[in-house]
XYZ file of C-alpha atoms in Angstrom:
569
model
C 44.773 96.008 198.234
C 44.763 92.375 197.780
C 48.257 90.062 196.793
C 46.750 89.501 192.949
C 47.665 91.897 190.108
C 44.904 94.207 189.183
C 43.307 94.257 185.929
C 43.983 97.374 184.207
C 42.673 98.672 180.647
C 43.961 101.094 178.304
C 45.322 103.606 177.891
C 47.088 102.519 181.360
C 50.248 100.826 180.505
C 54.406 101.509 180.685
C 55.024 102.802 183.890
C 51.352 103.900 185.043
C 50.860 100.358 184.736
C 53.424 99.336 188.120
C 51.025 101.266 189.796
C 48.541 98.310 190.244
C 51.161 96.088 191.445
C 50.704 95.422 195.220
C 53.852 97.287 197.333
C 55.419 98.939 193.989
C 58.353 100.710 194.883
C 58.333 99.799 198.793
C 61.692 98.136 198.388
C 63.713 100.479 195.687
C 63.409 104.155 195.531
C 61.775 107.264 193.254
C 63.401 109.829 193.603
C 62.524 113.599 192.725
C 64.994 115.338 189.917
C 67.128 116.827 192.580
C 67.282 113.333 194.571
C 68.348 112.061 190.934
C 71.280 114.290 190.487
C 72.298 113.935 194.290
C 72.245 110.016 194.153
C 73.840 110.054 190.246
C 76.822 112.295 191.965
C 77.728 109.325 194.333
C 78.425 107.016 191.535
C 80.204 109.438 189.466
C 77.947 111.320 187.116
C 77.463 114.850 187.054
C 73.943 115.933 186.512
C 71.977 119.397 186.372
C 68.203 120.490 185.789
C 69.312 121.684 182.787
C 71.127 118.858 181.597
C 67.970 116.609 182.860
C 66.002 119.270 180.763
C 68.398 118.072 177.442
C 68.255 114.611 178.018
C 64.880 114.184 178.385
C 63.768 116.579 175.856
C 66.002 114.100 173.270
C 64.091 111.243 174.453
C 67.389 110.308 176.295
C 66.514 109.527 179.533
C 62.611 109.969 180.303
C 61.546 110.586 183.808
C 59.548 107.951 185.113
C 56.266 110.467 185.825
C 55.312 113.897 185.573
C 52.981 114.931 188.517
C 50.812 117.283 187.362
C 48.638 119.997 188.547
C 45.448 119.082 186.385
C 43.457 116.002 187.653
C 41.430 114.388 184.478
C 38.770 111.758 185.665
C 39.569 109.169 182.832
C 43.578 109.113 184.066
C 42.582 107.984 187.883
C 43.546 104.479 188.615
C 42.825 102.732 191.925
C 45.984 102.305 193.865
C 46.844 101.387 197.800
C 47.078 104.471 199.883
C 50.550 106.089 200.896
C 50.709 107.922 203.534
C 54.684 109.262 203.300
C 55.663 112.532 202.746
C 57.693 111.343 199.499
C 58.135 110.821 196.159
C 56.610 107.196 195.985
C 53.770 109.030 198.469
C 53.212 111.586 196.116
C 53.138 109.644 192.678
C 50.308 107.207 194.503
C 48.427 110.318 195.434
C 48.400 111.945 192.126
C 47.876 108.384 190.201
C 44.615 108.325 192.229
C 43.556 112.050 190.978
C 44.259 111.137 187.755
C 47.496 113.572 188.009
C 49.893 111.313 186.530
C 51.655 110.724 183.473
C 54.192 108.960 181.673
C 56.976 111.018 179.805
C 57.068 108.072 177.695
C 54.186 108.320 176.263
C 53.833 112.796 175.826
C 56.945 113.674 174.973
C 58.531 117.078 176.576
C 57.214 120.676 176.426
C 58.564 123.886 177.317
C 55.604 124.355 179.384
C 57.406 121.809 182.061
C 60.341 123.502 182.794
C 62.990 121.543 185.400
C 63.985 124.604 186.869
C 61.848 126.747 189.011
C 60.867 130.248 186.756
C 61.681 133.752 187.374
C 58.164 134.670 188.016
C 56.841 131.511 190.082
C 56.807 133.021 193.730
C 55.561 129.872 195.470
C 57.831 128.587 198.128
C 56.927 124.835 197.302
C 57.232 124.469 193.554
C 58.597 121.972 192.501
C 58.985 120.517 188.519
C 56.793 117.399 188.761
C 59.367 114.857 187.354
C 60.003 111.717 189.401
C 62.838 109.248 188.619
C 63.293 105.242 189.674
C 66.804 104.674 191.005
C 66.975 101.915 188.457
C 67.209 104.744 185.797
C 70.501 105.575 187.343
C 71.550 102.247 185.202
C 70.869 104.645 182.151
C 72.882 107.842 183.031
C 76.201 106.622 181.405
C 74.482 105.523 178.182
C 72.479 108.748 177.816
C 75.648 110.677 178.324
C 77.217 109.298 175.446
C 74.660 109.682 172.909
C 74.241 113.405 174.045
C 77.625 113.924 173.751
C 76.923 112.272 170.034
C 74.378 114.731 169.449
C 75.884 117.660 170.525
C 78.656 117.368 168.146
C 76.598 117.400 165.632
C 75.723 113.574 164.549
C 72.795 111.666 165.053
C 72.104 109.517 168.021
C 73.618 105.673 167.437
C 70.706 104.299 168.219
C 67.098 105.142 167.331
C 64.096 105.259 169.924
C 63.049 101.621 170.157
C 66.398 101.068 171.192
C 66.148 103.544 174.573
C 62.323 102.352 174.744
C 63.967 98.816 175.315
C 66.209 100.160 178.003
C 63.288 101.973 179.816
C 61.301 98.667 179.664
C 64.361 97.225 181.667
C 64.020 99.843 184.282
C 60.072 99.020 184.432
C 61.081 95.123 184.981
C 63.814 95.778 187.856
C 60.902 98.392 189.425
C 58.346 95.404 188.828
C 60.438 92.912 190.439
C 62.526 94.368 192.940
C 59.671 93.927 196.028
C 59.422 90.216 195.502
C 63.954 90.267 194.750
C 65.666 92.940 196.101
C 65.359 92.246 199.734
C 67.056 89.183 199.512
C 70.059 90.331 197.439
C 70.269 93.017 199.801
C 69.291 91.736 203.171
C 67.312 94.281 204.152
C 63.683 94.382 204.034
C 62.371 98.412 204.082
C 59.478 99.358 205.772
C 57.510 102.482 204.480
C 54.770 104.444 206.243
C 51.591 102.592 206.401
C 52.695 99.128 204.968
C 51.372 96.461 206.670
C 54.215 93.950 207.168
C 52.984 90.740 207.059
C 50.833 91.539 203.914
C 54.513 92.602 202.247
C 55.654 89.391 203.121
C 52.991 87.034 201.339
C 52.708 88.975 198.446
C 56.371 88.634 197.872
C 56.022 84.782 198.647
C 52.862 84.672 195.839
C 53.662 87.146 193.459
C 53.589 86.029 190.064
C 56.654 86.843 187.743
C 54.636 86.348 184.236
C 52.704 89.019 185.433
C 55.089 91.583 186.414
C 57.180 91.408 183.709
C 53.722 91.223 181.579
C 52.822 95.142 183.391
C 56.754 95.829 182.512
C 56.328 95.053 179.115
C 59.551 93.287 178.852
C 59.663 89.730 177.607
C 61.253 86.827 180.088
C 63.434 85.393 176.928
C 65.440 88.862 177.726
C 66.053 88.526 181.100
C 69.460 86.401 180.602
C 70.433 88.756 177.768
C 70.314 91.929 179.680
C 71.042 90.472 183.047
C 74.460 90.169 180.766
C 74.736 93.061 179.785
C 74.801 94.699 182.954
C 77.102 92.480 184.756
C 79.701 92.893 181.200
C 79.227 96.831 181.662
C 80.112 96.129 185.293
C 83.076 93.585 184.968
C 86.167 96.263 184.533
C 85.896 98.839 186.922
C 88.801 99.295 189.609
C 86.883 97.569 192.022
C 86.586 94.502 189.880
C 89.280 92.101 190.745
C 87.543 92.767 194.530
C 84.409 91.140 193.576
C 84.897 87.925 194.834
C 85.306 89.306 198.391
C 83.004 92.196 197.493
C 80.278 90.051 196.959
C 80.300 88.848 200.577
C 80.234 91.783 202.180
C 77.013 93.283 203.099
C 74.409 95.896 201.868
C 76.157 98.711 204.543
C 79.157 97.924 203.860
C 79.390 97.960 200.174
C 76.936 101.210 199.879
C 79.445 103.639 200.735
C 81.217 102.907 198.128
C 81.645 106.013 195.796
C 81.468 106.240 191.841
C 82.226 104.226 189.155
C 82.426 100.800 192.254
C 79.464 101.845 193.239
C 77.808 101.635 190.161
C 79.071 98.777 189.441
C 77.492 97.220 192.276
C 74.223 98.239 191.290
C 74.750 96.840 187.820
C 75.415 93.308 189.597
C 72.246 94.042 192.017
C 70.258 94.780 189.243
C 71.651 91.717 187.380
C 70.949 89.657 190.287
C 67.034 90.985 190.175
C 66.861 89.731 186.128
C 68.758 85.970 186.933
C 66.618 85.358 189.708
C 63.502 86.119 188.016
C 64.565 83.753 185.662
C 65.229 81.219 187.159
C 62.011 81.223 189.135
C 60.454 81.156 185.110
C 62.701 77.779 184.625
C 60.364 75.463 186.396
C 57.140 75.949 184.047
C 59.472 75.973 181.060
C 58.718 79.482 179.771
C 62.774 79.657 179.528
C 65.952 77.486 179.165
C 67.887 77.071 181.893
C 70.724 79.483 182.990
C 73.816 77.654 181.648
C 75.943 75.597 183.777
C 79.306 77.198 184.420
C 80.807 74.638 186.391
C 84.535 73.565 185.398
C 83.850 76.620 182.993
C 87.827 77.678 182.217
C 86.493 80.993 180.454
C 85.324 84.050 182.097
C 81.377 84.383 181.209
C 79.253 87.370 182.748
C 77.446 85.103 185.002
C 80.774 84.541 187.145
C 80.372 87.590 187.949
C 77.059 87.396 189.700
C 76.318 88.730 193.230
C 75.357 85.083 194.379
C 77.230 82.822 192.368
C 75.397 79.261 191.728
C 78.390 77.122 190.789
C 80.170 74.869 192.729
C 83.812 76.341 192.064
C 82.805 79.656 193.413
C 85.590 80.768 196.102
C 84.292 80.833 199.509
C 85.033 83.960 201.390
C 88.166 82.090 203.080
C 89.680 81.843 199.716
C 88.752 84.966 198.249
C 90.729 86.324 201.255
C 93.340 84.270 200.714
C 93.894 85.112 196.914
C 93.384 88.720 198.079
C 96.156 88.335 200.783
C 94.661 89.102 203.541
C 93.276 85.984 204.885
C 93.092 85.041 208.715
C 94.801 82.305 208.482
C 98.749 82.589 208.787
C 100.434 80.698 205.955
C 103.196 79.824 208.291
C 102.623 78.785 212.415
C 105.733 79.266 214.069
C 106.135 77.048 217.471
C 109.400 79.140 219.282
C 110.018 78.189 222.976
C 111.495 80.786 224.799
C 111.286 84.525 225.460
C 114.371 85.618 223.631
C 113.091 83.710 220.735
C 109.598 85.300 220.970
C 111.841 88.951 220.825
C 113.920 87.886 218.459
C 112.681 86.093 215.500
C 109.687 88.396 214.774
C 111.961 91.440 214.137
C 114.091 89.081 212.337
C 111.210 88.172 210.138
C 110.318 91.616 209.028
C 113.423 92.654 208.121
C 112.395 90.045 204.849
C 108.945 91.911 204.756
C 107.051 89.244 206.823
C 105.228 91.725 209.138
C 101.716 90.773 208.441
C 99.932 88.858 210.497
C 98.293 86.389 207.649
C 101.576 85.695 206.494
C 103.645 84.269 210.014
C 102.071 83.998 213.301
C 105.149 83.850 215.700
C 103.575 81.667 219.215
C 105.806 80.824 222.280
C 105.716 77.138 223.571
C 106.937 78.068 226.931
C 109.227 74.803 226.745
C 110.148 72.104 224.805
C 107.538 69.681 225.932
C 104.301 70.738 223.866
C 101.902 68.380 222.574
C 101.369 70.489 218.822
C 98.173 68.055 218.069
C 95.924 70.232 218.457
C 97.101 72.625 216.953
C 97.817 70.256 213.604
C 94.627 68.925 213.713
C 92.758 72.525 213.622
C 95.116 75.208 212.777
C 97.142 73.494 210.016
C 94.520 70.613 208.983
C 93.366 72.278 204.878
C 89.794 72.726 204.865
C 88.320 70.990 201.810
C 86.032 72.517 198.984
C 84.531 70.265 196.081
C 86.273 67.983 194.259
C 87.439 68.619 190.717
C 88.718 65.496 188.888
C 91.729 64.369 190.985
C 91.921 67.042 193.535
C 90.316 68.773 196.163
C 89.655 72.588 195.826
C 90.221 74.075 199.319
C 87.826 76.341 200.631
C 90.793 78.357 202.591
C 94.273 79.295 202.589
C 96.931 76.481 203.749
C 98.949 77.144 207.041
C 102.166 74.993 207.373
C 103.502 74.706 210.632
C 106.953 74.952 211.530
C 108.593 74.096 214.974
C 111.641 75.503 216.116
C 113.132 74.024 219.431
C 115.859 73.450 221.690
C 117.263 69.456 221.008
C 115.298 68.283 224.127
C 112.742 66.065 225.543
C 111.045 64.858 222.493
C 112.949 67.027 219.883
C 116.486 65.809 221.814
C 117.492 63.317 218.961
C 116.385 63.066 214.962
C 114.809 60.031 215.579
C 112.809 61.797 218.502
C 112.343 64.683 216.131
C 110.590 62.674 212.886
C 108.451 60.493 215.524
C 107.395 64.297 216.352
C 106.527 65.259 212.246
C 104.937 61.477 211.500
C 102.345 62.021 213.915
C 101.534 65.471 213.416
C 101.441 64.593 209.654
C 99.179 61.391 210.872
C 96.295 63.553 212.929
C 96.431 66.238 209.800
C 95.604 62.778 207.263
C 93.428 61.732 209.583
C 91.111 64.931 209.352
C 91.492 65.115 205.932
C 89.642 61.822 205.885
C 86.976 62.973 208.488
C 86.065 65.181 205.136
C 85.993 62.569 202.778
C 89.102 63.842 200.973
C 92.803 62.480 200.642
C 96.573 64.297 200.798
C 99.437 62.874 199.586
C 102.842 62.413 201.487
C 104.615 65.378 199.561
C 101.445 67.693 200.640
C 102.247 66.855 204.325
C 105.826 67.153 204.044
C 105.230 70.640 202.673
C 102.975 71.326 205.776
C 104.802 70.281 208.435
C 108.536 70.828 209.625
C 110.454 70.039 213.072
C 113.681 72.053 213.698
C 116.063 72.621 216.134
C 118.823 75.377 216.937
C 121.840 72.640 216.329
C 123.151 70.914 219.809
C 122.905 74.013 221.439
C 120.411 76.019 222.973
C 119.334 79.490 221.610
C 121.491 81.759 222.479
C 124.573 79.258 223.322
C 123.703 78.048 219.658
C 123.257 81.719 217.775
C 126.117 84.134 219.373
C 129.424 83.892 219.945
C 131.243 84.619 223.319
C 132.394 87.475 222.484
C 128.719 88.310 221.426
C 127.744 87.205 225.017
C 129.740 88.338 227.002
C 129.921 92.209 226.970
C 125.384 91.439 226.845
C 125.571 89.393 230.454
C 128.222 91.791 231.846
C 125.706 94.679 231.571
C 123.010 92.887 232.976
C 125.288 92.072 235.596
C 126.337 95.262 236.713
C 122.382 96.734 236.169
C 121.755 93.927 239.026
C 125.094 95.053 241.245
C 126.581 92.024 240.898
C 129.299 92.522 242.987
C 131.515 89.938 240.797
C 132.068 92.283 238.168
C 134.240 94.704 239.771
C 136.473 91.804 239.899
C 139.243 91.226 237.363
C 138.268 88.036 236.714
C 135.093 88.579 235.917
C 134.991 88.132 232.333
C 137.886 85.705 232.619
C 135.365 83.150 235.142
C 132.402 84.184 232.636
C 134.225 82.755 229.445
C 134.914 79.885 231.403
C 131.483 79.129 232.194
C 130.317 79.840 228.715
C 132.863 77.332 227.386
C 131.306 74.804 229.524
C 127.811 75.333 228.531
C 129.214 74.762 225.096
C 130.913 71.649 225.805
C 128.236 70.129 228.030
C 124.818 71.726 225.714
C 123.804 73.500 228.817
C 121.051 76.179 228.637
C 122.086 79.851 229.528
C 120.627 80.190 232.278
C 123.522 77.209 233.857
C 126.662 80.009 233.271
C 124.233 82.494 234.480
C 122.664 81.008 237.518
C 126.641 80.001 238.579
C 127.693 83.328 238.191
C 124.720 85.070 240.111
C 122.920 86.889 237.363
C 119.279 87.224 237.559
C 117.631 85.581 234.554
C 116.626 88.363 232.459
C 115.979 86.831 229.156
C 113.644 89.487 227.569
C 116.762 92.044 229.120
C 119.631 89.934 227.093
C 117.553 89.699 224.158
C 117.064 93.582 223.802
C 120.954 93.819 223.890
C 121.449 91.157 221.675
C 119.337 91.968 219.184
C 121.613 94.614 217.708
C 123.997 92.285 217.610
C 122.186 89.508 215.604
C 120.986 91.877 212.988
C 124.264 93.306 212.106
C 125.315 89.527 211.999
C 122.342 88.335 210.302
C 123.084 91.121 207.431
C 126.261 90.470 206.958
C 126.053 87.039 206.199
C 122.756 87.389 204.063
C 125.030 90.174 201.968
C 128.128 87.254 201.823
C 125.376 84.699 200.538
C 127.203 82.607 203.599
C 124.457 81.878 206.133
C 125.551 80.238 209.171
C 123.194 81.352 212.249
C 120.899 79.061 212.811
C 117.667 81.516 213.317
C 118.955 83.489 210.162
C 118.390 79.845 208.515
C 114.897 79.587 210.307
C 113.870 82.937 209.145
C 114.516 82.302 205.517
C 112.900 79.035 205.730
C 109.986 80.710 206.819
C 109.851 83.209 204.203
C 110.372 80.052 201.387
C 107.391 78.453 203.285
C 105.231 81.635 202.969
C 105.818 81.938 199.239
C 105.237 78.423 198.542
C 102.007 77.713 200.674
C 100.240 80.709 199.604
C 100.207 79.422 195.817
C 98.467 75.866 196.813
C 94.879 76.043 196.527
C 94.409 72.274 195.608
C 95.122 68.646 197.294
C 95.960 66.118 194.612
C 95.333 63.104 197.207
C 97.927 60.258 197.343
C 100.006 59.758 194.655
């Protein structure tokens, strides 16, 4: 069969006339009545023969064809071959004996029953009727109105009405070989089609004509592209679409009733908007209108592929979702008993997820954090929108917590330290022709340190300490705790480390005890939570990681609810 439309004369026309259209129904399904029922099941509906039998006998929802047994000469119309085993296989066949017809246009008899009769005794009966998955659109409005009709009122609307709903079915059948493998990303491949003959007919196909063999004018496209994605907008996956709409054709398939649905509405949708926008360029319609700095909620946000510039990017939808990769808070602890303690300390406030604080040792005080600025904690900038920047992900603010050494030893030494992380973070703003203000900066980055201590001299007593080291003492056979001046010579040294800001491991180290930090912190940590919620309960908070923790849980609440820069003010 060539790329061009055939010419085809009357009586030929509704949905005899897709026939003629080169690769009909290679890219969306038909499905036999059973297949109809199975497939409206997974989005929610529950079908029968006999209720197919009631709706279609009410001019509800029509079949798309009725194979029939009796070939008539005048009915055959010259389509490609099919060689599958299938319903589209077996619709091409009998539309080439002239076995075909369209429900549409001869009604229902009893003489086409859905279910197979008492007396038929052949294994391979079957009823004839053949459905387009795009009908599945149709199910919940042909429910209603039967349910209308069976309580004894009128259907709400009269035929043309469901004739203008079949006509939309037609069009997304008509259009889906040149669309749908691009919405979906998935290009099928049935029996016998030659591939690269798909591929430049869907380059070359002509979208006058299709809808023109659809019989549905291009001025509705918009119109009932709208409709869909409104009938789509509140179901409980809804609020999910802007993530939803990334993920892919495998993913999002397994969904299961009313979501799934819904994501057919926005497919189908998708199919309608494309088609016409590829009818913008010769004029035939107005342009799709243009939603950006829209504040109102039109259907059209709600497409698949959104084509305005404040759509979020998958990093923000992620973000506003809460579950972006990116930690709103980098935490920059240096030693081991830090690394034990401060994460458990953190999720007794809830913080336990990992895109809320990522907890990373330094392994010492002298770190260069530059890097780290420059590509963990530098925003990444969207479009701009008056006086600001959208961001195109979530902001991480990074917050160091160290011993007062080396470069964090003084607070002069400490705000050199911020300045020129804040300094490489501007600096790669700029690199994406944006701007962030002082205040944005200071929000993003923070330097702190445990007091003049070190950690554990700084955040437990020595009476805390004390009974901690004596147990790892004794697990290492020191032989200086069978004296009875052990803890006596052990205060002593702890004093001193006090007085003098020396790390633990001095007293420890003087005493002969093996440095077992991750050891001390396991015994300590009982200690510091009892401590910790003690002094949370007395609204008096005086350990210094107790302080660090809440700061990080203020940071975490206040990050996550920036999504803008407002550039220097």
């Amino acid at each position: 069969m060539t790329n061009a439309l055939q010419d085809i004369s009357p009586p030929f026309g509704g949905s005899l006339a897709l026939l003629t259209i080169p690769y009909i129904y290679t890219q969306d399904d038909l499905l036999t009545a059973e297949g109809f029922i199975k497939k409206a099941k997974e989005r929610g509906y529950k079908l029968t023969l006999d209720l197919l039998q009631e709706l279609h006998s009410h001019r509800l929802l029509l079949p798309l064809y009725r194979v029939s047994d009796e070939p008539v000469e005048g009915r055959r119309i010259n389509v490609e071959p099919s060689y599958g085993m299938n319903p589209r296989g077996w619709v091409l066949e009998a539309a080439a004996e002239g076995r075909l017809r369209d429900p549409a246009d001869e009604g229902y008899s009893v003489a086409w029953p859905y279910k197979r009769p008492p007396n038929e005794q052949h294994s391979r009966w079957w009823n004839g009727f053949i459905y387009s998955t795009w009908q599945l659109l149709d199910v919940k409005t042909a429910l209603s109105r039967y349910s209308f009709i069976k309580h004894g009122h009128f259907s709400p609307s009269g035929d043309a009405g469901r004739m203008r709903q079949r006509k939309v079915a037609l069009a997304l059948a008509a259009l889906a070989t040149r669309y749908l493998p691009s919405i979906l990303g998935r290009l099928s491949m049935p029996m016998g089609v030659d591939e690269s003959g798909l591929r430049r007919y869907r380059a070359v196909s002509d979208v006058h004509d299709l809808l023109q063999r659809a019989g549905l004018d291009p001025s509705h496209l918009q119109g009932k592209a709208d409709g869909l994605l409104a009938q789509a907008h509140n179901e409980p996956l809804g609020k999910w679409l802007s993530l939803m709409r990334y993920a892919s054709y495998e993913g999002w398939s397994k969904l299961q009733g009313e979501p799934l649905d819904a994501m057919w509405r926005r497919v189908a949708a998708e199919v309608l908007l494309r088609a016409h926008e590829d009818l913008v360029t010769d004029g035939t319609v107005d342009p799709l209108p243009d939603l950006t700095g829209t504040t109102w909620w039109t259907s059209q946000h709600d497409r698949l592929t959104p084509r305005y510039g404040e759509a979020k990017t998958l990093e923000r939808a992620l973000a506003e979702l809460g579950i972006s990769p990116h930690p709103k808070v980098i935490l920059l602890v240096e030693g081991e008993t830090e690394l034990y303690h401060v994460p458990r300390l953190l999720a007794e406030f809830g913080l336990t997820q990992p895109q809320q604080v990522r907890v990373q040792r330094t392994k010492g005080s002298k770190i260069n954090a530059h890097l780290i600025a420059r590509y963990g904690v530098t925003p990444r900038v969207g479009r701009r929108l008056h006086d600001r920047w959208m961001l195109d992900a979530s902001l991480t603010a990074l917050l160091i917590a160290m011993d007062a050494e080396n470069d964090f030893e003084t607070q002069v030494k400490r705000d050199k330290v911020r300045r020129q992380l804040q300094e490489a973070i501007r600096e790669e703003v700029k690199y994406q022709d944006a701007d962030i203000s002082q205040s944005e900066l200071d929000a993003l980055v923070h330097v702190r340190v445990w007091g003049e201590d070190k950690y554990e001299i700084a955040n437990f007593s020595d009476d805390e300490l004390v009974p901690a080291i004596t147990k790892i003492a004794a697990m290492q056979s020191n032989p200086r705790t069978a004296s009875p001046r052990w803890e006596q010579d052990l205060r002593a040294q702890l004093q001193e480390a006090r007085a003098k800001h020396y790390d633990i491991k001095v007293p420890l180290g003087r005493l002969r005890v093996a440095e077992e930090k991750v050891e001390l912190a396991q015994l300590l940590w009982p200690v510091l939570l009892a401590k910790c919620e003690a002094e949370y309960a007395a609204d008096r908070i005086e350990t210094p990681v107790l302080k660090l923790a809440l700061e990080v849980r203020r940071l975490v609440g206040e990050v996550g609810g920036i999504f803008a820069l407002k550039g220097q003010s």
